[in-house]
mmCIF file of C-alpha atoms in Angstrom:
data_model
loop_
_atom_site.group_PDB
_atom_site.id
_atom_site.type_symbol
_atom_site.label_atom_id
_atom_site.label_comp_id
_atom_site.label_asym_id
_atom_site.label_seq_id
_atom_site.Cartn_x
_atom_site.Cartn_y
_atom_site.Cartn_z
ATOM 1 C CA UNK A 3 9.089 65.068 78.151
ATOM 2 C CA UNK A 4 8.286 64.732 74.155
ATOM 3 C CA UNK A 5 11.267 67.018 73.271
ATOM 4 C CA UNK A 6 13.295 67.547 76.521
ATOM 5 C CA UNK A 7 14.055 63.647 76.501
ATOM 6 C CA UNK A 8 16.222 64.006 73.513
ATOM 7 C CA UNK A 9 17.890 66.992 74.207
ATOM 8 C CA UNK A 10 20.694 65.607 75.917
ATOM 9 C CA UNK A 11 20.988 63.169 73.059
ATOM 10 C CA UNK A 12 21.207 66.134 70.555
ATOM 11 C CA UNK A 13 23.854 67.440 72.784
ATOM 12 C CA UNK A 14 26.034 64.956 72.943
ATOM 13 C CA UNK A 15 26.137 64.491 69.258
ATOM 14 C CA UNK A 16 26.537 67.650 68.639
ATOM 15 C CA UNK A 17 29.789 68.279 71.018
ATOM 16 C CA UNK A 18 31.330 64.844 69.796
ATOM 17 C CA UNK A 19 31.741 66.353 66.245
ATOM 18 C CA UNK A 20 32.116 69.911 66.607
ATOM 19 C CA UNK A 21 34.378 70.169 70.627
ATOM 20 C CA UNK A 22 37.498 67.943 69.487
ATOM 21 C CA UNK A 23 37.824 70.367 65.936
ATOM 22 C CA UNK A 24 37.652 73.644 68.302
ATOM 23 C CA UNK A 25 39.990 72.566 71.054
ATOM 24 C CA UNK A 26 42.338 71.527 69.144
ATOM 25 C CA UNK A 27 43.343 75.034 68.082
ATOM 26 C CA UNK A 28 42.843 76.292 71.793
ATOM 27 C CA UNK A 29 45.206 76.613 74.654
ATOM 28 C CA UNK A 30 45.389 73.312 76.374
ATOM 29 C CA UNK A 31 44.723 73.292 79.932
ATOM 30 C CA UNK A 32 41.863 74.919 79.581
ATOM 31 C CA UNK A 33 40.374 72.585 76.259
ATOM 32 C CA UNK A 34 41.335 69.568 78.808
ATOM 33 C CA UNK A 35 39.273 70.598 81.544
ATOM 34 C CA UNK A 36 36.639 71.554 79.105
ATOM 35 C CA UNK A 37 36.308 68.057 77.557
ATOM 36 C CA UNK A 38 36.254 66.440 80.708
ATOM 37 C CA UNK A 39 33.513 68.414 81.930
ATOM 38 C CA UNK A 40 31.978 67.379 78.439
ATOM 39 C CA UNK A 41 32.640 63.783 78.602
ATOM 40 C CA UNK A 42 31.037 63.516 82.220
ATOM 41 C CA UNK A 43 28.011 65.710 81.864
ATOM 42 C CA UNK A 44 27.039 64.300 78.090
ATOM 43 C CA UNK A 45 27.730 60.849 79.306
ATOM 44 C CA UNK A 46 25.461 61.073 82.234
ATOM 45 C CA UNK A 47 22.945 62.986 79.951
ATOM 46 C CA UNK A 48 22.686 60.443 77.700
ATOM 47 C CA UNK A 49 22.824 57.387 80.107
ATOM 48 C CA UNK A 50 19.719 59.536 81.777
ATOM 49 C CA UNK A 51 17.312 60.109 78.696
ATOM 50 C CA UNK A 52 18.227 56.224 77.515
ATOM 51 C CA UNK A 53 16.471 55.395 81.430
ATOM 52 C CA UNK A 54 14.090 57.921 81.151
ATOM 53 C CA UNK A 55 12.966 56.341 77.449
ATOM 54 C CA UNK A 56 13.350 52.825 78.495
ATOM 55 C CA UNK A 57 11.132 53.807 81.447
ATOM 56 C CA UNK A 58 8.339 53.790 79.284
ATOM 57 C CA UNK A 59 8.093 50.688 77.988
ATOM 58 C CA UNK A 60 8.958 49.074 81.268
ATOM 59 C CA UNK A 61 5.959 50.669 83.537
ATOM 60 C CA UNK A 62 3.759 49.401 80.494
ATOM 61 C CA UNK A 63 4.596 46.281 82.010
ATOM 62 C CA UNK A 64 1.333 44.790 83.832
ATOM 63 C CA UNK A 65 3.501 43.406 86.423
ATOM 64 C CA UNK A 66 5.674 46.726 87.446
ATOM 65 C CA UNK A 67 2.148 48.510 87.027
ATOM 66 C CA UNK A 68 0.565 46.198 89.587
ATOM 67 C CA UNK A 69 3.550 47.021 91.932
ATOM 68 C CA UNK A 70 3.925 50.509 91.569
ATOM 69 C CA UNK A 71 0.058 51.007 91.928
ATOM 70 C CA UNK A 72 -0.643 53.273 88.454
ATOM 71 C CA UNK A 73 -2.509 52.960 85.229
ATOM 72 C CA UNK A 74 -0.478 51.108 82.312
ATOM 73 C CA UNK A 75 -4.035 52.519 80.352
ATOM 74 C CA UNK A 76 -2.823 56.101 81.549
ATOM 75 C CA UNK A 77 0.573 56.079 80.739
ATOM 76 C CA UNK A 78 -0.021 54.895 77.198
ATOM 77 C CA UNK A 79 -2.846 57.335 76.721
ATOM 78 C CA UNK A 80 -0.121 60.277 77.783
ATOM 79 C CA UNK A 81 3.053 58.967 77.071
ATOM 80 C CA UNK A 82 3.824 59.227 73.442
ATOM 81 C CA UNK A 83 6.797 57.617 73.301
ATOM 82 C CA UNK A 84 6.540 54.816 70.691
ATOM 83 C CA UNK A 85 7.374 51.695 72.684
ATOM 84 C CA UNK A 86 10.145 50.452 69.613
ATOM 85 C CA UNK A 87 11.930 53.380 71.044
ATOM 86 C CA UNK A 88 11.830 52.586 74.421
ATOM 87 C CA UNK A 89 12.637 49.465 73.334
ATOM 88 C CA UNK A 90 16.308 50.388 71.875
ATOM 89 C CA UNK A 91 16.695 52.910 74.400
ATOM 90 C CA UNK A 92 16.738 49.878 76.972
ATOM 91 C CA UNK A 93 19.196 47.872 74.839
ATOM 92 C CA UNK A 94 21.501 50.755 74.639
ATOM 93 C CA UNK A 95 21.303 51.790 78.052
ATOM 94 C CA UNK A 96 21.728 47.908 79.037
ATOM 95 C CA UNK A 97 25.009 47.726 76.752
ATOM 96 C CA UNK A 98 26.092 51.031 78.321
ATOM 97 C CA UNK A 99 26.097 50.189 81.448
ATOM 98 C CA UNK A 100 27.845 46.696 81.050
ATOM 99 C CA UNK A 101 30.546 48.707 79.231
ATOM 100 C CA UNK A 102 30.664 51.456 82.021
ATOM 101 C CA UNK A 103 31.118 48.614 84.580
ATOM 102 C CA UNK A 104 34.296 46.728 82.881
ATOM 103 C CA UNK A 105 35.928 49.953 81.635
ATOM 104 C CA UNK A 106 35.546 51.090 85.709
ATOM 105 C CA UNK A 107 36.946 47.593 86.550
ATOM 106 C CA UNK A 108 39.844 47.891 83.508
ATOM 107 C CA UNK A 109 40.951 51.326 84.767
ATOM 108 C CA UNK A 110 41.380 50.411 88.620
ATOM 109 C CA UNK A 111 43.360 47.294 87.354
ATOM 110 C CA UNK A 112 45.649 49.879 85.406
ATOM 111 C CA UNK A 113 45.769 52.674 88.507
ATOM 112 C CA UNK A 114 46.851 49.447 90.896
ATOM 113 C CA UNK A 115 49.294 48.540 88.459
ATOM 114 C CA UNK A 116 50.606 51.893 88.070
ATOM 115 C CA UNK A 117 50.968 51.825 91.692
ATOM 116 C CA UNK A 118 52.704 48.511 92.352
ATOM 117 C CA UNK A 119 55.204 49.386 90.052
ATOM 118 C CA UNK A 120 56.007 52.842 91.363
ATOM 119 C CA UNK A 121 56.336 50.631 94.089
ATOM 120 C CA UNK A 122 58.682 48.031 92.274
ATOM 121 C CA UNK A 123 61.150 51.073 90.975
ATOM 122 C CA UNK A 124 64.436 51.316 92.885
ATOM 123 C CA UNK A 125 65.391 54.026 95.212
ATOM 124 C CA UNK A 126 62.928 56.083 96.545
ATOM 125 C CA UNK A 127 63.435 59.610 94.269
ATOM 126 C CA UNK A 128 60.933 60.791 91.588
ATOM 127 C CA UNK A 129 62.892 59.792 88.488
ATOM 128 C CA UNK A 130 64.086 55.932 87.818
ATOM 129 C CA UNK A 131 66.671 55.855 85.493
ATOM 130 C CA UNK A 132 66.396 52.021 83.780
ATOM 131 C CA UNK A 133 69.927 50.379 82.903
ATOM 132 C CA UNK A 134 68.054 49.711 79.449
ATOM 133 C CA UNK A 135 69.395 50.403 75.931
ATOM 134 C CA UNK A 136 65.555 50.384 74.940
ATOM 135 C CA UNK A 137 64.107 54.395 74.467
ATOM 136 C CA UNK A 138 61.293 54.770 76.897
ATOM 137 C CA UNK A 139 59.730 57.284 78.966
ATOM 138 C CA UNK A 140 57.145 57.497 80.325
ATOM 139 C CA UNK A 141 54.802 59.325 83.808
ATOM 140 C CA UNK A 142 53.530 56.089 86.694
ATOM 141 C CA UNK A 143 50.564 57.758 88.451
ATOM 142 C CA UNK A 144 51.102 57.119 92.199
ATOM 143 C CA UNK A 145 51.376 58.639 95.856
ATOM 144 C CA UNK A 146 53.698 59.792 94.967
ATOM 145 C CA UNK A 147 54.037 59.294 90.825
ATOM 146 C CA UNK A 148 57.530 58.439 89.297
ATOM 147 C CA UNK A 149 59.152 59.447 86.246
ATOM 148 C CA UNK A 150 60.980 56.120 84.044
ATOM 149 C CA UNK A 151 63.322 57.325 81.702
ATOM 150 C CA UNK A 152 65.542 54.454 79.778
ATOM 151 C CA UNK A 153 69.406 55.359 79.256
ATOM 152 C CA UNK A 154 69.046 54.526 75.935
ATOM 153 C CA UNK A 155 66.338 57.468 75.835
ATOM 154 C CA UNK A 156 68.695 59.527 77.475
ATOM 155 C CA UNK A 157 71.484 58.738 75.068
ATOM 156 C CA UNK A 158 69.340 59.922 72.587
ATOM 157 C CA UNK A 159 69.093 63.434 73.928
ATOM 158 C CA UNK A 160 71.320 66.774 74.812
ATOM 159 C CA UNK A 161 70.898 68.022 78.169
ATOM 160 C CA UNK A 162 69.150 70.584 77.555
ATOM 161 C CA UNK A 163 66.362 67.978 75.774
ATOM 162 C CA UNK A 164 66.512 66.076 78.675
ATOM 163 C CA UNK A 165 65.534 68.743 80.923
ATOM 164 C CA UNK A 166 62.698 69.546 78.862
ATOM 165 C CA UNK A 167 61.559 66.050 78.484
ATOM 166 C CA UNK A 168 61.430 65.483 82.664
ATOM 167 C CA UNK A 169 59.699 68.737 82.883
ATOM 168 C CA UNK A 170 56.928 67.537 80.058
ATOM 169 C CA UNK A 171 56.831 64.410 82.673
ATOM 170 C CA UNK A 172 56.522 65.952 85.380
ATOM 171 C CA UNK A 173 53.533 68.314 84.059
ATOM 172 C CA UNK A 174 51.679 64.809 83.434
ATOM 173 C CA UNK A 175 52.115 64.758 87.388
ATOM 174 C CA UNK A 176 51.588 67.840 88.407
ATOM 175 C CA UNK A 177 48.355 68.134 86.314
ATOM 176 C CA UNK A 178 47.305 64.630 87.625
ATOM 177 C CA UNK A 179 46.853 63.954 84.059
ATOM 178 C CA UNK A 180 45.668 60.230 84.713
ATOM 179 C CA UNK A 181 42.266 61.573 86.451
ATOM 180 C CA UNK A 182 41.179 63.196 82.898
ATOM 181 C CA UNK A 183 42.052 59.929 81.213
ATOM 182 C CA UNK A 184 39.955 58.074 83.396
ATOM 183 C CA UNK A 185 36.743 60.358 82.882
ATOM 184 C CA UNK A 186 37.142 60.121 79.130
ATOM 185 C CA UNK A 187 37.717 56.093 78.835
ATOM 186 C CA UNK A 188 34.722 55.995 81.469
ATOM 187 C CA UNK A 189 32.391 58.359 78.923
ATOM 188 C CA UNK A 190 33.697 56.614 76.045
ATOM 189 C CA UNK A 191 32.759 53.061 77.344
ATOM 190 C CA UNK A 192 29.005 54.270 78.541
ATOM 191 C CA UNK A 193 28.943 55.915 74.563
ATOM 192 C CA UNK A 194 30.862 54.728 71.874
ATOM 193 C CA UNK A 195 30.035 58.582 70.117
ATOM 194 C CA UNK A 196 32.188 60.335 72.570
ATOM 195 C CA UNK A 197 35.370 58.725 71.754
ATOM 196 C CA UNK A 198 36.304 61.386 69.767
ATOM 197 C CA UNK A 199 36.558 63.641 73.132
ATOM 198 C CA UNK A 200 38.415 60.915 74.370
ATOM 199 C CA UNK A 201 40.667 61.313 71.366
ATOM 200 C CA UNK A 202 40.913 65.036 71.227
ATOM 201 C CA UNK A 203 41.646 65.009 75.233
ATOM 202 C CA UNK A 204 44.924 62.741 74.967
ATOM 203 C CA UNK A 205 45.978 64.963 72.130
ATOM 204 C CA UNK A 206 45.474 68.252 74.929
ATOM 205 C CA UNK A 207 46.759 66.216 77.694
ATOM 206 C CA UNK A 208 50.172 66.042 75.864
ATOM 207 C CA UNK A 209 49.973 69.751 74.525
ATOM 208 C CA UNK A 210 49.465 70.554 78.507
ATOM 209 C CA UNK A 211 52.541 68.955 79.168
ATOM 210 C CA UNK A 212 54.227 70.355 76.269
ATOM 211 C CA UNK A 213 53.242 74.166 77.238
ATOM 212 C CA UNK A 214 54.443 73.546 80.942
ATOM 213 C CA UNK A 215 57.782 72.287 79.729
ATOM 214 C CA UNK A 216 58.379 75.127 77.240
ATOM 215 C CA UNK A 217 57.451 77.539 80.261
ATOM 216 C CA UNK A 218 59.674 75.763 82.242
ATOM 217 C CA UNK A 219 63.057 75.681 80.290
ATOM 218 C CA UNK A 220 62.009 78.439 78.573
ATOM 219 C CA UNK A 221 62.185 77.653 75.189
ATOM 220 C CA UNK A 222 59.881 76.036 73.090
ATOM 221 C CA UNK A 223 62.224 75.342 70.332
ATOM 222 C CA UNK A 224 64.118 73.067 72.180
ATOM 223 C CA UNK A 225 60.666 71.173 73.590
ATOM 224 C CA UNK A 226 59.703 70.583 70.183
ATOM 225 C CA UNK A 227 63.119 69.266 69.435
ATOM 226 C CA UNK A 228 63.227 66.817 72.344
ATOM 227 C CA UNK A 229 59.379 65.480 72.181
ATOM 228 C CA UNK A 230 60.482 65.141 67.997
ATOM 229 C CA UNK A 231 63.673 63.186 69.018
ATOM 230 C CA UNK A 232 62.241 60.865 71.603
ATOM 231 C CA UNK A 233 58.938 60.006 69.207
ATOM 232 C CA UNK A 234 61.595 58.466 66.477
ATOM 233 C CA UNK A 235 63.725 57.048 69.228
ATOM 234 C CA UNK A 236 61.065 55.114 70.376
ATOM 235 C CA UNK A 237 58.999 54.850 66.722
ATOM 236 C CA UNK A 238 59.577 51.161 67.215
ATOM 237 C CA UNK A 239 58.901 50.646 70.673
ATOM 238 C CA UNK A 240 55.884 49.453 72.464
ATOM 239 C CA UNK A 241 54.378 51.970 74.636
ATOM 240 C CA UNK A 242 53.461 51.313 78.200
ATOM 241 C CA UNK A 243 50.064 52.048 79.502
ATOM 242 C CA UNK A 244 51.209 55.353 80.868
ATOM 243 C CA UNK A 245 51.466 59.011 80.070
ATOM 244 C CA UNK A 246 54.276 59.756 77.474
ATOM 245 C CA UNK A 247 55.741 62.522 75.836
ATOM 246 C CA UNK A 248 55.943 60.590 72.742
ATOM 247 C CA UNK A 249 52.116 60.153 72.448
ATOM 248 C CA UNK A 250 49.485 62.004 70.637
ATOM 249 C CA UNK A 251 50.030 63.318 67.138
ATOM 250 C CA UNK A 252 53.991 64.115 67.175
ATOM 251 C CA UNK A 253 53.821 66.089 64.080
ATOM 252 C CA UNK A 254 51.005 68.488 65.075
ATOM 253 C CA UNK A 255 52.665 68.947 68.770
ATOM 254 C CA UNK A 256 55.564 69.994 67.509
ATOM 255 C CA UNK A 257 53.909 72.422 64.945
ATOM 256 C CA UNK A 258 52.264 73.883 67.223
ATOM 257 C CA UNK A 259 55.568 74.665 69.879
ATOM 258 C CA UNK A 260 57.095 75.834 66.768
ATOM 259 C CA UNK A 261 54.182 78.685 66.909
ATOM 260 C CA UNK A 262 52.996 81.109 69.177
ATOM 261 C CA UNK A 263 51.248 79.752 72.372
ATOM 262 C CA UNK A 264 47.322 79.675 71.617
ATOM 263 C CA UNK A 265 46.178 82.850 72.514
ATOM 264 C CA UNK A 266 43.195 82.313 75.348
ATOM 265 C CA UNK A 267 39.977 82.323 73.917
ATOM 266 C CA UNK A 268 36.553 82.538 76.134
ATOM 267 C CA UNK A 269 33.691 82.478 73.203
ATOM 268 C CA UNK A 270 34.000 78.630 72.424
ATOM 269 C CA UNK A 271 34.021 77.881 75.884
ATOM 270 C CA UNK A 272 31.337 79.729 76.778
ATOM 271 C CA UNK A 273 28.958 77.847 73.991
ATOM 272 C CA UNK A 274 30.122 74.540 75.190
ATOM 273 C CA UNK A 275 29.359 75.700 78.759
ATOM 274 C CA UNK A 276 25.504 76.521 77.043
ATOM 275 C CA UNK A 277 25.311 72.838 75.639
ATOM 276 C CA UNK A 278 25.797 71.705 78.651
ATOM 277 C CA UNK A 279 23.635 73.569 80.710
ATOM 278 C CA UNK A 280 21.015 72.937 78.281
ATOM 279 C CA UNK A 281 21.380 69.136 78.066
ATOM 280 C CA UNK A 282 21.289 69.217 82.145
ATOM 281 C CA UNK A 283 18.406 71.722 82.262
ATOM 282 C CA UNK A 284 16.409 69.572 79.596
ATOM 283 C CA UNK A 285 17.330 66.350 81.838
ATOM 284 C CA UNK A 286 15.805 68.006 84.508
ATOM 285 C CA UNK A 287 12.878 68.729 83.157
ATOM 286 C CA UNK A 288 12.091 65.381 81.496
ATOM 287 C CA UNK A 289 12.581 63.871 84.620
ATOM 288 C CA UNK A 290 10.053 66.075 86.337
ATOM 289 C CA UNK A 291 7.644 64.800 83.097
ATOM 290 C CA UNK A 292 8.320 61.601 84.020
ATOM 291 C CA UNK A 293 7.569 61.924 87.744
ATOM 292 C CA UNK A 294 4.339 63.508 87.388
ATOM 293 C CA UNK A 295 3.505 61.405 84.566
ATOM 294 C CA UNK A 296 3.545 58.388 87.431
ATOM 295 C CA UNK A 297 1.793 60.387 89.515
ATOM 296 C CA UNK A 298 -0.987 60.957 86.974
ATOM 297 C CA UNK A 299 -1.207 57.236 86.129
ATOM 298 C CA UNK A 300 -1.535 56.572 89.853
ATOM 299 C CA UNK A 301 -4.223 59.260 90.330
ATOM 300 C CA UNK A 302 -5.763 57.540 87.286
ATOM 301 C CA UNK A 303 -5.740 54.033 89.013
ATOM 302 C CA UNK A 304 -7.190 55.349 92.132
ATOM 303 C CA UNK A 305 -9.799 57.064 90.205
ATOM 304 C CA UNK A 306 -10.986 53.878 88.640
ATOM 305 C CA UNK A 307 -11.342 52.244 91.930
ATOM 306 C CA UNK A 308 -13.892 54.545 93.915
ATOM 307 C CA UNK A 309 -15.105 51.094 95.707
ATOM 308 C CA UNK A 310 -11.682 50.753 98.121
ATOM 309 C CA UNK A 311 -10.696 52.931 100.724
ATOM 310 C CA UNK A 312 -6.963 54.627 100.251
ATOM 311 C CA UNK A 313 -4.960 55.551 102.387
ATOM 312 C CA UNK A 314 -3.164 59.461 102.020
ATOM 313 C CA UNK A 315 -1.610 59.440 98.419
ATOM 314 C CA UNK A 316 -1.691 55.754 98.124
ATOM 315 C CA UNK A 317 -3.371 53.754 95.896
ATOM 316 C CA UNK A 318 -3.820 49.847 97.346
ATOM 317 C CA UNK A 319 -5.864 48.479 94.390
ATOM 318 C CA UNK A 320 -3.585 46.791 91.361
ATOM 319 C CA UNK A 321 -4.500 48.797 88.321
ATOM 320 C CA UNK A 322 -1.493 46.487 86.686
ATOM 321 C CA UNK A 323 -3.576 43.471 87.700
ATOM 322 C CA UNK A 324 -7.310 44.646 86.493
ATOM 323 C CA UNK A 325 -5.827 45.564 83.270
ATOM 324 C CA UNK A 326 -4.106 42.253 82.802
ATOM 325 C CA UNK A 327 -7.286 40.279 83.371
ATOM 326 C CA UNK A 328 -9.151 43.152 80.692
ATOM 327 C CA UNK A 329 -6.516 42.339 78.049
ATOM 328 C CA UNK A 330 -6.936 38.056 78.496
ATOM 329 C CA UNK A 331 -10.805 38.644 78.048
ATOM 330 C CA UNK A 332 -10.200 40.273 75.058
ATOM 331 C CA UNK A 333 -7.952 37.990 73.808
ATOM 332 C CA UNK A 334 -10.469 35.013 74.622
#
C-alpha cells in the first residue's frame, strides 16, 4: 500500500499539467471526451487514496479498534504511514467532499434553471428569437434544449454568419455539451488541481462546436468570421450561465478555423488512457493492502486472546479496549 497509495495522486498531478497543453492542439471531440474521462477517474482516484490514507490514522483510534475487533498495536507495527499524513489526508478528503456536495447542489440549481426557462421561452420551436437590442446567444440545456439568439445579435451578422452561429448552437445540443461541464466543475470542486482540465475542456467544448458548424455550412472561414463578430458584439455583455459561441479563448478559436482541422492523433490518447489505468490499477491494489491489513490486525487481536472462544472469523474480545487500558497504565 506504501507506494500504490500515492499513485493515483502522482497521476492526477501529472495529467493536470501536461493533458490541457496536449489537447489543446488535438481534434476536439475526441480531447473532450478524453478529459472527462480524466476528470472523473483522477477525481475518484484521488478522493480514494485521501480515504485510504486517512484510514490509517482513524483505525488507530482505540474506540473504532474496539468496534471493528483488530489490533491498533498491529496496524501501527505494519502500517507505515506516518499518522501527520493521514492526518492531512483526512482534512483534504473532508474539504473535498464538502466541496463535491455544494458544487453537486450548485449544478442541479443551474440544470433546473436551464430548464424552467426553456420552459419560460415563447413558442414552442428550438430557436427563441428575443425582441432585444442587447447581443446574446447562447445554448439552454433541456428536454428538449433551446437556442436564444438576441436581434441585436442577429443584426450584427450576414446570413450566412447566422447560419453558422445556430449550427455552432446547436452542436452544444447535439453533443449534450452541458453533461461534460458538469463532470469537470464536479472534479474540480472534489480537487482544486484539476481545474485546469476543467479549463482546457470549455476551451474543446467550444472548438467541438466550432468544427461541427464549419462541417455544417461548409466553410470554416465564414465560422471563424461569425464566432469573431459575435465575441466583440457582445465584448461588453454579461454572459449567461449557458453554452456560448462567444466563450473560450476567441482569438485561439478562430486561429485555429483559420487552419487545417487537427489531424486525428491516437499516441497521446493512448498514454493518457495508461495514466489512467495505472492510477485505477494502483487504487485497486492499495485497497486490497488495506483490506488484508484489517484482516491481519484482527487475526492479531484474536491471537492475543487465546482465553475466549470465537466464533468462525470473528474476533469478540476488544483489542481497542485492552490497549486503551495498557496505554493509561503507562501513563500513570
Amino acid at each position: 500500500m506504501t507506494i500504490s497509495v500515492y499513485v493515483p495522486l502522482v497521476v492526477t498531478v501529472l495529467l493536470a499539467v501536461l493533458a490541457p497543453r496536449v489537447t489543446r492542439q488535438r481534434a476536439p471531440r475526441p480531447a473532450a471526451w478524453s478529459l472527462a474521462c480524466a476528470a472523473a477517474v483522477t477525481a475518484t482516484g484521488w478522493l480514494g487514496s485521501l480515504a485510504l490514507l486517512a484510514f490509517t490514522a482513524f483505525a488507530q483510534i482505540p474506540e473504532v479498534a474496539e468496534e471493528g475487533h483488530w489490533s491498533v498495536a498491529a496496524l501501527r507495527t505494519h502500517d507505515p504511514v506516518d499518522l501527520s499524513v493521514a492526518a492531512v489526508s483526512a482534512l483534504a478528503l473532508a474539504a473535498g467532499l464538502v466541496s463535491l456536495g455544494v458544487a453537486s447542489a450548485r449544478q442541479v440549481r443551474h440544470l433546473m434553471w436551464a430548464r424552467r426557462e426553456c420552459g419560460r421561452m415563447p413558442g414552442d420551436t428550438e430557436l427563441v428569437v428575443l425582441d432585444d437590442d442587447i447581443p446574446q446567444a447562447f445554448a439552454l440545456p433541456g428536454a428538449p434544449g433551446r437556442i436564444v439568439v438576441s436581434r441585436g445579435m442577429l443584426r450584427c451578422l450576414g446570413d450566412a454568419e447566422r447560419e453558422a452561429l445556430l449550427a455552432h448552437e446547436r452542436a452544444h445540443l447535439r453533443g449534450r455539451h452541458h453533461l461534460f461541464q458538469t463532470v469537470w466543475r464536479l472534479a474540480a470542486a472534489a480537487n482544486p488541481l484539476l481545474r485546469p482540465l476543467a479549463e482546457a475542456g470549455a476551451f474543446a467544448l467550444e472548438r467541438w462546436a466550432d468544427e461541427e458548424a464549419a462541417t455544417r455550412t461548409g466553410s470554416r472561414t465564414v465560422v471563424a468570421r461569425a464566432v469573431g463578430r459575435a465575441a466583440l458584439a457582445s465584448a461588453a455583455v454579461a454572459r449567461p450561465a449557458a453554452l456560448a459561441a462567444t466563450g473560450g479563448a476567441v482569438p485561439q478559436r478562430v486561429q485555429a478555423l483559420l487552419s487545417p482541422p487537427p489531424p486525428p492523433r491516437t499516441l497521446p490518447f493512448a498514454a493518457g488512457a495508461v495514466l489512467l489505468t495505472l492510477c485505477c490499477v494502483s487504487l485497486a491494489n492499495a485497497a486490497s493492502d488495506s483490506e488484508n491489513l484489517v484482516d491481519s490486525a484482527e487475526h492479531a487481536c484474536c491471537a492475543a486472546t487465546p482465553h475466549v472462544q470465537h466464533g468462525p472469523g470473528l474476533c469478540t474480545e476488544s483489542c481497542g479496549a485492552d490497549e486503551r487500558n495498557e496505554h493509561g497504565k503507562h501513563r500513570s
